[in-house]
Amino acid sequence: MESTFGPTFSAVAPVSKAETTSNYKQHRRTPSSSSTLTYSPRDDDDGMEPQVFAEQPSVKLCCQLCCSVFKDPVITTCGHTFCRRCALTSEKCPVDTSKLTVVVNNIAVAEQIGELFIHCKYGCRAAASGKPGAYEVDPLGCPFTIKLSTRKDHEGSCDYRPVRCPNNPSCPPLLTMNLEAHLKECEHIKCPHSKYGCTFIGNQDTYETHLEVCKFEGLKEFLQQTDDRFHEMQVTLAQKDQDISFLRSMLGKLSEKLDQLEKNLELKFDVLDENQSKLSEDLMEFRRDASMLNDELSHINARLNMGILGSYDPQQIFKCKGTFVGHQGPVWCLCVYSTGDLLFSGSSDKTIKVWDTCTTYKCQKTLEGHDGIVLALCIQGNKLYSGSADCTIIVWDIQTLQKVNTIRAHDNPVCTLVSSHNMLFSGSLKAIKVWDIVGTELKLKKELTGLNHWVRALVASQNHLYSGSYQTIKIWDIRSLECVHVLQTSGGSVYSIAVTNHHIVCGTYENLIHVWDIESKEQVRTLTGHVGTVYALAVISTPDQTKVFSASYDRSLRVWSMDNMICTQTLLRHQGSVTALAVSRGRLFSGAVDSTVKVRDSSEAPSLILLFTQYLSGQRR
């Protein structure tokens, strides 16, 4: 038995005829054998096996980049052949400097290299020069040369392949050809029943003697059956574990699907609740609109029964001609510059938009300057004045649409503005300030006191100023700036005022519109019909008739004939409370909480209205 690693030359067995085939050849040990071409792996070929060729390979089989025999040869776009790794790591061909890109494997060259003979790796050793990766023929190793393509077949069964003793890893290293002899002399042979608890360890002779007396030998069949049964149980258990894993996976998927179904069900319930809520809101709005229409029909029918509808001309009605869209918040005030056909609108988005009402019907510019909601607008000459919740008044030049001045007007939001006699009047909490207009400057002239609440309405007509505060309308002489008359209301706080040639009209918090005679200051009528606060009033007067427009929290506008004090039309196009009105050249502009401004114009009534009037007349008869 060999006591050290490595074979001795005398241990080489004679070569049989089968071993001298074209794939395996025995070589002679000569000093020149170590001088054959050595394959030296590159630094990036970690783990490369020793490769020593029996004969010098042709230069045509060597890569021009690494100067070694081709390793996995490939053809590149330039038509040359290189090692695959060289082609991938190099940028240019060393022959024509073209860019290297792999096209296809070079099978023909690979087959030629596979036919080259090399020494068995167990017949090679590190080169005496000590150069890393360099090898030479070992005269004490395997004497065979083999084809490169069949090296694994030979080296897997080579007699010079190092092995370990299966009995004890502490035994010295062996060669495959010496293993059988070693096993006969090994002193570390274990009893085959050691896994059941037998502690015997000995050599071949004592091993055979031990089997005769080993208590486990007589139970060999039983132990084997037990092992077989245990193995079957292990297989069954493994199968059960797989089944359990599969069931757990299915349970997880079912759980995920259940969670998804629950989420979908919750989402559908949410959508259902949202739709139900929206339907309820739409139903309430429909009922409210129906109630308003019923009230209107009842009102018209009552007038017909009273025989006073004859003075009403049903031919003129107002229709919506368009909508200005652009604000990002509710519209609170409107003002018309008739000279240039411009409409100004102030909004909660802190901006003032300038609309063309003659040609393009588009927003010409957005004026930015306020830090709060724009609540009031008015025009004097070619200047626009805007009041805001930021307590300031800004002066704008209408010709250039530029800001020319800003003043701190009140200690509270500026609710309303009106101009007359080259003066600007601003209303706030319990105060009206009078400003002299001097160019772009505003000079404080006087502060009107004796007011007990927010001044939400201001109107200047001829030589008088009309102010609404709480349940009181005060009439001021513009020349002396003294209060000359007080009107008391009974329908809540005054939110809007309009003055015609013959009447003073005010809208209140409690849905009513009060009418006073402008000369006698006696209340002549209370107009009903709205079901929300009357935010704004506007007047259109012609030689033939006078119409008052009212805008309300109930999203509607009403048209009132001041000749007979009846509502001649109800407009329901806004989607939110109507908060502001303005009139110009027979057109009506309305701003609302829905962030839009609508334009309405009068036109001839369709025949349907005539038929409806005839129908009501027939009902009366």
Coordinates of C-alpha atoms in Angstrom, one line a residue:
M1 CA 0.0 0.0 0.0
E2 CA 1.2 3.5 -0.9
S3 CA 1.8 5.7 2.1
T4 CA 2.2 9.0 0.3
F5 CA 0.1 10.9 -2.3
G6 CA 1.1 10.3 -6.0
P7 CA 1.8 7.2 -8.0
T8 CA 5.1 5.5 -8.6
F9 CA 6.2 4.9 -12.2
S10 CA 6.6 1.1 -11.5
A11 CA 2.8 1.0 -10.7
V12 CA 1.8 1.6 -14.4
A13 CA 0.0 -1.4 -15.8
P14 CA 0.6 -2.6 -19.3
V15 CA -1.4 -0.9 -22.0
S16 CA -4.2 -3.0 -23.6
K17 CA -5.1 -3.0 -27.2
A18 CA -8.3 -1.1 -26.5
E19 CA -6.4 1.7 -24.9
T20 CA -4.5 2.4 -28.0
T21 CA -7.5 3.5 -30.0
S22 CA -7.6 6.8 -31.8
N23 CA -9.0 8.5 -28.7
Y24 CA -6.4 7.3 -26.2
K25 CA -2.6 7.0 -26.9
Q26 CA 0.2 6.1 -24.5
H27 CA 3.1 8.5 -24.7
R28 CA 6.8 7.8 -23.7
R29 CA 8.4 9.7 -20.8
T30 CA 11.2 11.7 -22.3
P31 CA 12.8 14.9 -21.1
S32 CA 11.3 16.7 -24.2
S33 CA 7.8 15.7 -23.2
S34 CA 7.6 18.6 -20.8
S35 CA 8.4 21.0 -23.5
T36 CA 5.2 20.5 -25.4
L37 CA 2.8 23.4 -25.7
T38 CA 1.3 24.4 -22.4
Y39 CA -2.2 26.0 -22.2
S40 CA -2.0 28.8 -19.7
P41 CA -5.4 30.0 -18.6
R42 CA -5.9 33.8 -18.5
D43 CA -6.5 35.6 -15.2
D44 CA -10.3 35.6 -15.8
D45 CA -10.4 31.8 -16.4
D46 CA -10.5 30.9 -12.8
G47 CA -10.8 27.1 -12.2
M48 CA -9.4 26.2 -15.6
E49 CA -8.0 22.6 -15.7
P50 CA -4.4 22.0 -16.8
Q51 CA -4.1 21.6 -20.6
V52 CA -0.8 20.4 -22.2
F53 CA -0.9 19.5 -25.9
A54 CA 0.9 16.5 -27.1
E55 CA 1.9 18.3 -30.3
Q56 CA 2.3 22.0 -31.1
P57 CA -1.2 23.2 -32.4
S58 CA -1.3 25.1 -35.7
V59 CA -1.1 28.9 -35.4
K60 CA -4.4 29.0 -37.3
L61 CA -6.0 27.5 -34.2
C62 CA -4.8 30.3 -31.9
C63 CA -6.7 33.5 -31.1
Q64 CA -5.0 36.7 -32.2
L65 CA -6.2 38.5 -29.1
C66 CA -5.1 36.2 -26.3
C67 CA -2.5 34.2 -28.4
S68 CA -3.8 30.9 -27.0
V69 CA -5.7 28.0 -28.6
F70 CA -9.3 29.0 -29.3
K71 CA -11.6 28.7 -26.4
D72 CA -15.3 28.6 -27.6
P73 CA -14.4 30.1 -31.1
V74 CA -16.9 32.5 -32.7
I75 CA -17.0 34.4 -35.9
T76 CA -17.4 38.2 -35.6
T77 CA -18.9 40.8 -38.0
C78 CA -15.5 41.5 -39.5
G79 CA -15.2 37.8 -40.6
H80 CA -12.4 36.8 -38.3
T81 CA -12.5 34.2 -35.6
F82 CA -11.7 34.9 -31.9
C83 CA -12.4 33.4 -28.5
R84 CA -15.9 34.3 -27.3
R85 CA -14.6 36.0 -24.2
C86 CA -12.0 38.0 -26.2
A87 CA -14.7 39.1 -28.7
L88 CA -17.0 40.3 -25.9
T89 CA -14.3 42.1 -24.0
S90 CA -12.4 43.7 -26.9
E91 CA -13.7 46.7 -28.8
K92 CA -11.8 46.5 -32.1
C93 CA -10.5 43.8 -34.3
P94 CA -6.6 43.7 -34.3
V95 CA -6.6 43.0 -38.0
D96 CA -8.8 45.8 -39.5
T97 CA -9.8 47.8 -36.3
S98 CA -13.5 47.3 -37.0
K99 CA -15.9 47.0 -34.1
L100 CA -16.3 43.4 -32.8
T101 CA -19.7 41.9 -32.6
V102 CA -20.3 38.2 -32.2
V103 CA -22.3 36.7 -35.1
V104 CA -22.2 32.9 -34.9
N105 CA -20.2 30.0 -33.3
N106 CA -17.3 28.7 -35.5
I107 CA -18.2 25.0 -35.4
A108 CA -15.6 23.9 -37.9
V109 CA -12.7 25.4 -35.8
A110 CA -14.2 24.0 -32.6
E111 CA -14.2 20.5 -34.2
Q112 CA -10.6 20.8 -35.2
I113 CA -9.5 21.8 -31.7
G114 CA -11.5 18.9 -30.3
E115 CA -9.4 16.5 -32.4
L116 CA -6.1 17.7 -30.9
F117 CA -4.4 15.4 -28.4
I118 CA -3.6 16.5 -24.9
H119 CA -2.0 14.9 -21.9
C120 CA -4.4 13.6 -19.2
K121 CA -4.6 16.2 -16.5
Y122 CA -3.5 13.5 -14.0
G123 CA -0.3 13.3 -16.1
C124 CA 0.5 17.0 -15.7
R125 CA 2.0 19.1 -13.0
A126 CA 2.8 22.8 -12.4
A127 CA 5.7 24.0 -14.5
A128 CA 9.1 24.2 -12.8
S129 CA 9.4 27.8 -13.8
G130 CA 6.7 28.6 -11.2
K131 CA 4.7 30.8 -13.7
P132 CA 1.1 30.8 -12.6
G133 CA -1.2 28.8 -14.8
A134 CA 1.7 27.0 -16.7
Y135 CA 1.9 23.2 -16.7
E136 CA 4.3 20.5 -17.9
V137 CA 4.2 16.7 -18.3
D138 CA 4.6 14.8 -15.0
P139 CA 6.7 11.7 -15.7
L140 CA 5.1 9.9 -12.7
G141 CA 1.5 10.7 -13.8
C142 CA -0.9 9.2 -16.3
P143 CA 1.0 8.2 -19.4
F144 CA -2.0 8.7 -21.8
T145 CA -2.7 11.4 -24.4
I146 CA -6.3 11.9 -25.3
K147 CA -8.4 13.9 -27.7
L148 CA -9.5 17.2 -26.2
S149 CA -13.1 16.4 -26.9
T150 CA -13.0 13.2 -25.0
R151 CA -10.9 14.2 -22.0
K152 CA -13.8 14.0 -19.5
D153 CA -14.6 10.4 -20.4
H154 CA -11.1 9.4 -19.8
E155 CA -10.3 11.5 -16.7
G156 CA -13.5 10.3 -15.0
S157 CA -12.2 6.7 -14.9
C158 CA -8.4 7.4 -15.0
D159 CA -6.4 5.0 -12.7
Y160 CA -4.3 8.0 -11.6
R161 CA -7.3 10.0 -10.3
P162 CA -6.9 10.8 -6.6
V163 CA -9.6 9.3 -4.3
R164 CA -10.3 9.0 -0.6
C165 CA -10.7 5.8 1.5
P166 CA -14.5 5.2 1.9
N167 CA -13.9 3.8 5.4
N168 CA -12.1 6.6 7.0
P169 CA -11.2 10.1 5.7
S170 CA -8.1 10.0 7.9
C171 CA -6.5 7.3 5.7
P172 CA -3.8 8.7 3.4
P173 CA -4.8 9.9 -0.1
L174 CA -4.9 7.2 -2.8
L175 CA -5.0 6.7 -6.5
T176 CA -7.9 4.8 -8.1
M177 CA -5.7 1.9 -9.1
N178 CA -4.4 1.4 -5.5
L179 CA -7.9 1.7 -3.8
E180 CA -8.7 -2.1 -4.1
A181 CA -5.4 -3.1 -2.5
H182 CA -5.8 -0.5 0.2
L183 CA -9.3 -1.7 1.1
K184 CA -7.9 -5.3 1.8
E185 CA -5.4 -3.9 4.3
C186 CA -7.4 -1.0 5.7
E187 CA -7.6 -1.0 9.5
H188 CA -10.8 1.2 9.5
I189 CA -13.4 -1.1 8.0
K190 CA -16.7 -0.6 9.8
C191 CA -19.5 -3.1 10.3
P192 CA -22.3 -2.7 7.7
H193 CA -24.6 -2.5 10.7
S194 CA -22.9 0.5 12.3
K195 CA -25.9 2.6 11.5
Y196 CA -27.9 0.4 13.9
G197 CA -25.3 0.8 16.7
C198 CA -22.5 -1.7 16.0
T199 CA -19.2 -0.2 17.0
F200 CA -16.9 -2.7 15.2
I201 CA -13.8 -1.2 13.4
G202 CA -11.1 -3.5 12.0
N203 CA -9.4 -4.9 8.9
Q204 CA -10.6 -7.3 6.3
D205 CA -9.8 -10.5 8.3
T206 CA -11.3 -9.3 11.6
Y207 CA -14.3 -7.9 9.6
E208 CA -15.2 -11.4 8.3
T209 CA -14.8 -12.9 11.7
H210 CA -17.0 -10.2 13.3
L211 CA -19.9 -10.8 10.9
E212 CA -20.1 -14.3 12.2
V213 CA -20.7 -13.2 15.7
C214 CA -22.4 -9.8 15.1
K215 CA -25.8 -9.7 16.8
F216 CA -27.2 -7.5 14.0
E217 CA -26.3 -9.9 11.3
G218 CA -29.0 -12.3 12.4
L219 CA -31.5 -9.5 12.2
K220 CA -30.3 -8.3 8.8
E221 CA -33.5 -9.2 7.0
F222 CA -35.7 -7.6 9.7
L223 CA -33.5 -4.5 9.7
Q224 CA -33.6 -4.3 5.9
Q225 CA -37.4 -4.6 6.0
T226 CA -37.5 -1.9 8.7
D227 CA -35.3 0.3 6.5
D228 CA -37.5 -0.2 3.5
R229 CA -40.6 0.5 5.5
F230 CA -39.0 3.6 7.0
H231 CA -37.9 4.7 3.6
E232 CA -41.5 4.2 2.3
M233 CA -42.7 6.3 5.3
Q234 CA -40.2 9.0 4.5
V235 CA -41.4 9.0 0.9
T236 CA -45.0 9.1 2.0
L237 CA -44.2 11.9 4.5
A238 CA -42.5 13.9 1.8
Q239 CA -45.5 13.4 -0.4
K240 CA -47.8 14.6 2.4
D241 CA -45.6 17.6 2.9
Q242 CA -45.9 18.4 -0.8
D243 CA -49.6 18.0 -0.5
I244 CA -49.8 20.2 2.6
S245 CA -47.6 22.9 0.8
F246 CA -49.9 22.7 -2.2
L247 CA -53.0 23.0 0.0
R248 CA -51.4 26.0 1.8
S249 CA -50.6 27.6 -1.5
M250 CA -54.2 27.1 -2.7
L251 CA -55.5 28.4 0.7
G252 CA -53.3 31.5 0.3
K253 CA -54.6 32.0 -3.3
L254 CA -58.2 31.5 -2.1
S255 CA -57.6 34.0 0.8
E256 CA -56.2 36.5 -1.7
K257 CA -59.2 36.0 -4.0
L258 CA -61.6 36.4 -1.0
D259 CA -59.8 39.6 0.0
Q260 CA -60.1 40.9 -3.6
L261 CA -63.8 40.0 -3.7
E262 CA -64.4 41.7 -0.4
K263 CA -62.6 44.9 -1.7
N264 CA -64.6 44.7 -4.9
L265 CA -67.8 44.3 -2.9
E266 CA -66.9 47.2 -0.7
L267 CA -66.1 49.3 -3.7
K268 CA -69.4 48.5 -5.3
F269 CA -71.2 49.3 -2.1
D270 CA -69.4 52.6 -2.0
V271 CA -70.4 53.4 -5.6
L272 CA -73.9 52.3 -4.8
D273 CA -74.0 54.6 -1.7
E274 CA -72.6 57.5 -3.8
N275 CA -75.1 56.9 -6.6
Q276 CA -77.9 56.6 -4.1
S277 CA -76.8 59.9 -2.4
K278 CA -76.5 61.6 -5.8
L279 CA -79.9 60.3 -6.8
S280 CA -81.4 61.6 -3.5
E281 CA -79.9 65.0 -4.1
D282 CA -81.1 65.1 -7.7
L283 CA -84.6 64.0 -6.5
M284 CA -84.6 66.8 -3.9
E285 CA -83.5 69.4 -6.6
F286 CA -86.2 68.1 -8.9
R287 CA -88.8 68.4 -6.2
R288 CA -87.7 71.9 -5.4
D289 CA -87.7 72.9 -9.1
A290 CA -91.1 71.2 -9.5
S291 CA -92.4 73.1 -6.5
M292 CA -91.1 76.4 -7.9
L293 CA -92.8 75.6 -11.3
N294 CA -96.1 74.7 -9.5
D295 CA -95.9 78.0 -7.6
E296 CA -95.3 79.8 -10.8
L297 CA -98.2 78.1 -12.5
S298 CA -100.4 78.8 -9.5
H299 CA -99.3 82.4 -9.5
I300 CA -100.1 82.8 -13.2
N301 CA -103.4 81.0 -12.8
A302 CA -104.3 83.4 -9.9
R303 CA -103.5 86.4 -12.1
L304 CA -105.6 85.0 -14.9
N305 CA -108.6 84.4 -12.5
M306 CA -108.1 88.0 -11.3
G307 CA -108.3 89.2 -14.9
I308 CA -105.1 91.2 -14.7
L309 CA -102.9 89.2 -17.1
G310 CA -104.1 91.3 -20.0
S311 CA -101.5 93.9 -19.4
Y312 CA -98.7 91.3 -19.6
D313 CA -97.0 91.0 -23.0
P314 CA -95.8 87.3 -23.1
Q315 CA -93.9 87.8 -26.4
Q316 CA -90.6 88.9 -24.8
I317 CA -88.6 86.3 -23.0
F318 CA -84.9 85.9 -22.0
K319 CA -82.8 82.9 -23.3
C320 CA -79.4 81.8 -22.4
K321 CA -77.0 82.7 -25.2
G322 CA -73.7 81.4 -23.8
T323 CA -71.6 80.7 -20.7
F324 CA -68.2 82.2 -19.7
V325 CA -66.0 79.5 -18.1
G326 CA -62.6 80.1 -16.5
H327 CA -62.9 81.0 -12.8
Q328 CA -61.7 78.4 -10.2
G329 CA -64.2 79.5 -7.6
P330 CA -67.6 81.1 -7.1
V331 CA -68.3 84.4 -8.9
W332 CA -69.4 87.1 -6.4
C333 CA -69.6 90.3 -8.4
L334 CA -70.0 91.6 -12.0
C335 CA -69.5 95.0 -13.7
V336 CA -70.0 96.1 -17.3
Y337 CA -67.9 98.7 -19.2
S338 CA -70.3 99.5 -22.0
T339 CA -67.9 101.7 -23.9
G340 CA -65.6 98.8 -24.7
D341 CA -68.2 96.0 -24.4
L342 CA -66.2 94.5 -21.5
L343 CA -67.5 92.5 -18.6
F344 CA -65.5 92.2 -15.4
S345 CA -66.1 89.3 -12.9
G346 CA -64.7 88.9 -9.4
S347 CA -64.3 85.5 -7.8
S348 CA -63.2 83.5 -4.7
D349 CA -60.1 82.5 -6.7
K350 CA -58.9 86.1 -5.9
T351 CA -58.8 87.2 -9.5
I352 CA -60.8 89.5 -11.8
K353 CA -61.4 88.2 -15.3
V354 CA -62.0 90.5 -18.3
W355 CA -64.5 89.1 -20.9
D356 CA -65.1 90.4 -24.4
T357 CA -68.9 90.6 -24.9
C358 CA -68.9 91.8 -28.5
T359 CA -66.5 90.0 -30.8
T360 CA -64.5 87.0 -29.4
Y361 CA -66.7 86.3 -26.3
K362 CA -63.5 85.1 -24.6
C363 CA -61.5 86.1 -21.5
Q364 CA -59.2 88.9 -22.6
K365 CA -57.1 89.0 -19.4
T366 CA -57.0 87.9 -15.8
L367 CA -56.2 90.6 -13.3
E368 CA -54.3 89.4 -10.2
G369 CA -53.5 91.6 -7.2
H370 CA -55.8 90.8 -4.3
D371 CA -55.0 88.4 -1.5
G372 CA -58.6 87.6 -0.7
I373 CA -62.0 87.0 -2.3
V374 CA -63.0 89.7 -4.7
L375 CA -66.4 90.9 -3.4
A376 CA -67.2 94.2 -5.2
L377 CA -66.6 95.9 -8.6
C378 CA -67.5 99.3 -10.0
I379 CA -66.4 101.6 -12.8
Q380 CA -65.9 105.4 -12.9
G381 CA -64.7 106.9 -16.2
N382 CA -61.9 104.7 -17.4
K383 CA -61.0 103.3 -14.0
L384 CA -62.1 100.0 -12.5
Y385 CA -62.3 99.7 -8.7
S386 CA -62.3 96.4 -6.9
G387 CA -63.0 95.6 -3.3
S388 CA -61.9 92.4 -1.5
A389 CA -61.9 90.4 1.7
D390 CA -58.3 91.5 2.1
C391 CA -59.8 94.9 3.2
T392 CA -58.2 96.8 0.2
I393 CA -59.4 98.7 -2.8
I394 CA -57.4 98.3 -6.0
V395 CA -57.6 100.9 -8.8
W396 CA -57.2 99.5 -12.4
D397 CA -56.7 101.4 -15.7
I398 CA -59.2 99.9 -18.1
Q399 CA -57.3 101.0 -21.2
T400 CA -54.1 99.1 -20.2
L401 CA -55.7 96.6 -17.8
Q402 CA -52.9 97.4 -15.3
K403 CA -53.0 98.0 -11.6
V404 CA -52.3 101.7 -10.8
N405 CA -53.0 102.0 -7.1
T406 CA -53.9 100.0 -3.9
I407 CA -55.3 101.4 -0.7
R408 CA -56.1 100.0 2.7
A409 CA -59.7 101.0 2.8
H410 CA -61.3 99.3 5.8
D411 CA -60.5 97.2 8.8
N412 CA -62.9 94.5 7.5
P413 CA -63.7 93.1 4.1
V414 CA -65.0 95.6 1.5
C415 CA -68.5 94.2 0.7
T416 CA -69.8 96.7 -1.9
L417 CA -68.7 99.6 -4.1
V418 CA -70.6 102.3 -6.1
S419 CA -69.5 105.6 -7.7
S420 CA -71.3 108.8 -8.4
H421 CA -70.5 112.6 -8.6
N422 CA -66.8 111.8 -8.9
M423 CA -66.9 110.0 -5.6
L424 CA -66.5 106.4 -4.6
F425 CA -68.6 104.8 -1.8
S426 CA -67.3 101.6 -0.1
G427 CA -69.3 99.5 2.3
S428 CA -68.0 97.3 5.1
L429 CA -69.0 96.4 8.7
K430 CA -71.1 99.2 10.2
A431 CA -69.4 101.8 7.9
I432 CA -69.6 103.5 4.5
K433 CA -66.6 105.5 3.4
V434 CA -66.8 108.3 0.9
W435 CA -63.7 108.8 -1.3
D436 CA -62.9 111.7 -3.6
I437 CA -61.5 110.4 -6.9
V438 CA -58.4 112.4 -7.9
G439 CA -56.8 110.7 -10.9
T440 CA -55.6 107.3 -9.7
E441 CA -55.7 108.5 -6.1
L442 CA -58.6 108.0 -3.5
K443 CA -58.8 110.7 -0.9
L444 CA -61.0 109.9 2.1
K445 CA -63.7 112.6 2.3
K446 CA -66.1 111.3 5.0
E447 CA -67.2 108.2 6.8
L448 CA -71.0 107.6 7.1
T449 CA -72.0 106.2 10.5
G450 CA -75.1 105.1 12.3
L451 CA -75.1 101.7 10.6
N452 CA -75.6 98.6 12.8
H453 CA -74.5 95.7 10.6
W454 CA -72.7 94.7 7.3
V455 CA -73.4 97.1 4.5
R456 CA -74.2 94.5 1.8
A457 CA -75.9 96.8 -0.8
L458 CA -75.2 100.2 -2.2
V459 CA -76.9 101.9 -5.1
A460 CA -76.4 105.5 -6.3
S461 CA -79.3 107.0 -8.3
Q462 CA -79.5 110.7 -9.4
N463 CA -78.7 112.6 -6.2
H464 CA -79.3 109.9 -3.6
L465 CA -77.3 107.0 -2.2
Y466 CA -79.2 103.9 -1.0
S467 CA -77.6 101.6 1.5
G468 CA -78.8 98.3 2.9
S469 CA -77.7 97.2 6.4
Y470 CA -79.5 94.6 8.5
Q471 CA -83.3 95.3 8.2
T472 CA -82.8 98.9 7.2
I473 CA -82.5 100.9 4.0
K474 CA -81.0 104.3 4.5
I475 CA -81.3 107.1 1.8
W476 CA -78.5 109.6 1.8
D477 CA -78.3 112.9 0.0
I478 CA -75.1 112.6 -2.1
R479 CA -74.4 116.4 -2.0
S480 CA -74.7 116.9 1.8
L481 CA -73.8 113.2 2.7
E482 CA -76.6 113.3 5.2
C483 CA -79.3 110.6 5.9
V484 CA -82.6 111.9 4.6
H485 CA -84.9 108.9 5.0
V486 CA -85.0 105.4 6.5
L487 CA -87.0 102.4 5.3
Q488 CA -87.6 99.4 7.5
T489 CA -88.0 95.8 6.1
S490 CA -89.7 92.8 7.6
G491 CA -88.0 90.0 5.6
G492 CA -84.6 89.7 7.2
S493 CA -81.4 91.5 6.4
V494 CA -81.1 93.5 3.1
Y495 CA -78.8 91.8 0.6
S496 CA -79.6 93.7 -2.6
I497 CA -81.1 97.0 -3.8
A498 CA -82.3 98.3 -7.1
V499 CA -83.9 101.7 -8.0
T500 CA -86.2 102.3 -11.0
N501 CA -87.9 105.5 -12.1
H502 CA -90.8 104.9 -9.8
H503 CA -89.8 102.3 -7.2
I504 CA -87.2 101.2 -4.7
V505 CA -86.7 97.4 -4.7
C506 CA -84.8 95.3 -2.1
G507 CA -84.0 91.6 -1.8
T508 CA -83.8 90.0 1.7
Y509 CA -82.4 87.1 3.5
E510 CA -85.8 85.5 3.9
N511 CA -86.6 85.1 0.2
L512 CA -88.7 88.3 -0.2
I513 CA -88.5 91.2 -2.5
H514 CA -90.0 94.5 -1.1
V515 CA -91.1 97.4 -3.3
W516 CA -91.6 101.0 -2.2
D517 CA -92.9 104.0 -4.1
I518 CA -89.9 106.2 -4.7
E519 CA -91.8 109.5 -4.1
S520 CA -94.0 108.6 -1.1
K521 CA -91.6 106.1 0.4
E522 CA -94.7 103.9 1.0
Q523 CA -94.4 100.1 0.6
V524 CA -96.6 99.1 -2.3
R525 CA -95.9 95.3 -2.8
T526 CA -94.0 92.3 -1.5
L527 CA -93.0 89.9 -4.3
T528 CA -92.8 86.2 -3.4
G529 CA -91.6 83.2 -5.4
H530 CA -88.0 82.7 -4.5
V531 CA -87.2 79.9 -1.9
G532 CA -83.7 81.3 -1.1
T533 CA -82.0 84.6 -0.2
V534 CA -82.2 87.2 -2.9
Y535 CA -78.5 88.0 -3.5
A536 CA -78.8 90.5 -6.4
L537 CA -81.2 92.8 -8.3
A538 CA -80.8 94.5 -11.7
V539 CA -83.0 96.8 -13.8
I540 CA -83.7 97.2 -17.5
S541 CA -85.9 100.2 -18.4
T542 CA -87.4 101.1 -21.8
P543 CA -90.0 103.7 -22.7
D544 CA -92.6 101.0 -22.7
Q545 CA -91.8 99.0 -19.6
T546 CA -89.5 98.3 -16.7
K547 CA -88.2 94.9 -15.8
V548 CA -86.4 93.9 -12.6
F549 CA -84.2 90.8 -12.4
S550 CA -83.7 88.9 -9.2
A551 CA -81.0 86.3 -8.4
S552 CA -81.3 83.9 -5.6
Y553 CA -79.7 81.2 -3.4
D554 CA -82.3 78.8 -4.9
R555 CA -80.2 78.8 -8.2
S556 CA -82.9 80.6 -10.1
L557 CA -83.3 84.0 -11.7
R558 CA -86.8 85.7 -12.0
V559 CA -88.0 88.4 -14.3
W560 CA -90.5 90.8 -12.8
S561 CA -92.7 93.3 -14.7
M562 CA -92.9 96.4 -12.6
D563 CA -96.0 97.6 -14.5
N564 CA -98.2 94.9 -12.8
M565 CA -95.7 93.4 -10.2
I566 CA -95.8 89.9 -11.5
C567 CA -93.1 87.3 -12.4
T568 CA -93.0 86.9 -16.2
Q569 CA -90.2 84.3 -16.4
T570 CA -88.1 82.0 -14.3
L571 CA -84.6 81.0 -15.5
L572 CA -83.0 77.8 -14.2
R573 CA -79.7 77.2 -15.9
H574 CA -77.1 77.7 -13.1
Q575 CA -75.9 74.7 -11.1
G576 CA -75.3 76.8 -8.0
S577 CA -76.6 79.8 -6.1
V578 CA -76.8 82.9 -8.3
T579 CA -74.9 85.7 -6.6
A580 CA -74.4 88.6 -9.0
L581 CA -76.2 90.4 -11.9
A582 CA -75.3 93.0 -14.5
V583 CA -77.2 94.5 -17.5
S584 CA -75.9 96.1 -20.7
R585 CA -77.6 96.8 -24.0
G586 CA -80.6 94.7 -23.2
R587 CA -78.4 91.7 -22.2
L588 CA -78.4 90.1 -18.7
F589 CA -75.2 88.7 -17.2
S590 CA -75.4 86.4 -14.1
G591 CA -72.6 85.0 -11.9
A592 CA -73.0 82.0 -9.6
V593 CA -71.4 79.7 -7.1
D594 CA -70.9 77.2 -10.0
S595 CA -67.9 79.5 -11.1
T596 CA -69.6 80.4 -14.4
V597 CA -71.1 83.6 -15.9
K598 CA -74.1 83.2 -18.2
V599 CA -75.3 85.6 -20.8
R600 CA -79.0 86.0 -21.6
D601 CA -80.8 88.1 -24.2
S602 CA -84.4 88.8 -25.0
S603 CA -86.1 87.2 -28.0
E604 CA -89.5 86.5 -29.4
A605 CA -91.5 83.9 -27.4
P606 CA -92.2 80.6 -29.1
S607 CA -95.7 79.6 -30.0
L608 CA -95.7 77.2 -27.0
I609 CA -96.1 80.1 -24.6
L610 CA -99.1 81.4 -26.6
L611 CA -100.7 77.9 -26.6
F612 CA -100.1 77.7 -22.8
T613 CA -101.7 81.1 -22.3
Q614 CA -104.7 80.1 -24.4
Y615 CA -104.9 76.8 -22.4
L616 CA -105.0 78.7 -19.1
S617 CA -107.6 81.1 -20.5
G618 CA -109.7 78.2 -21.5
Q619 CA -109.4 76.7 -18.0
R620 CA -110.6 80.0 -16.5
R621 CA -113.6 80.1 -18.8

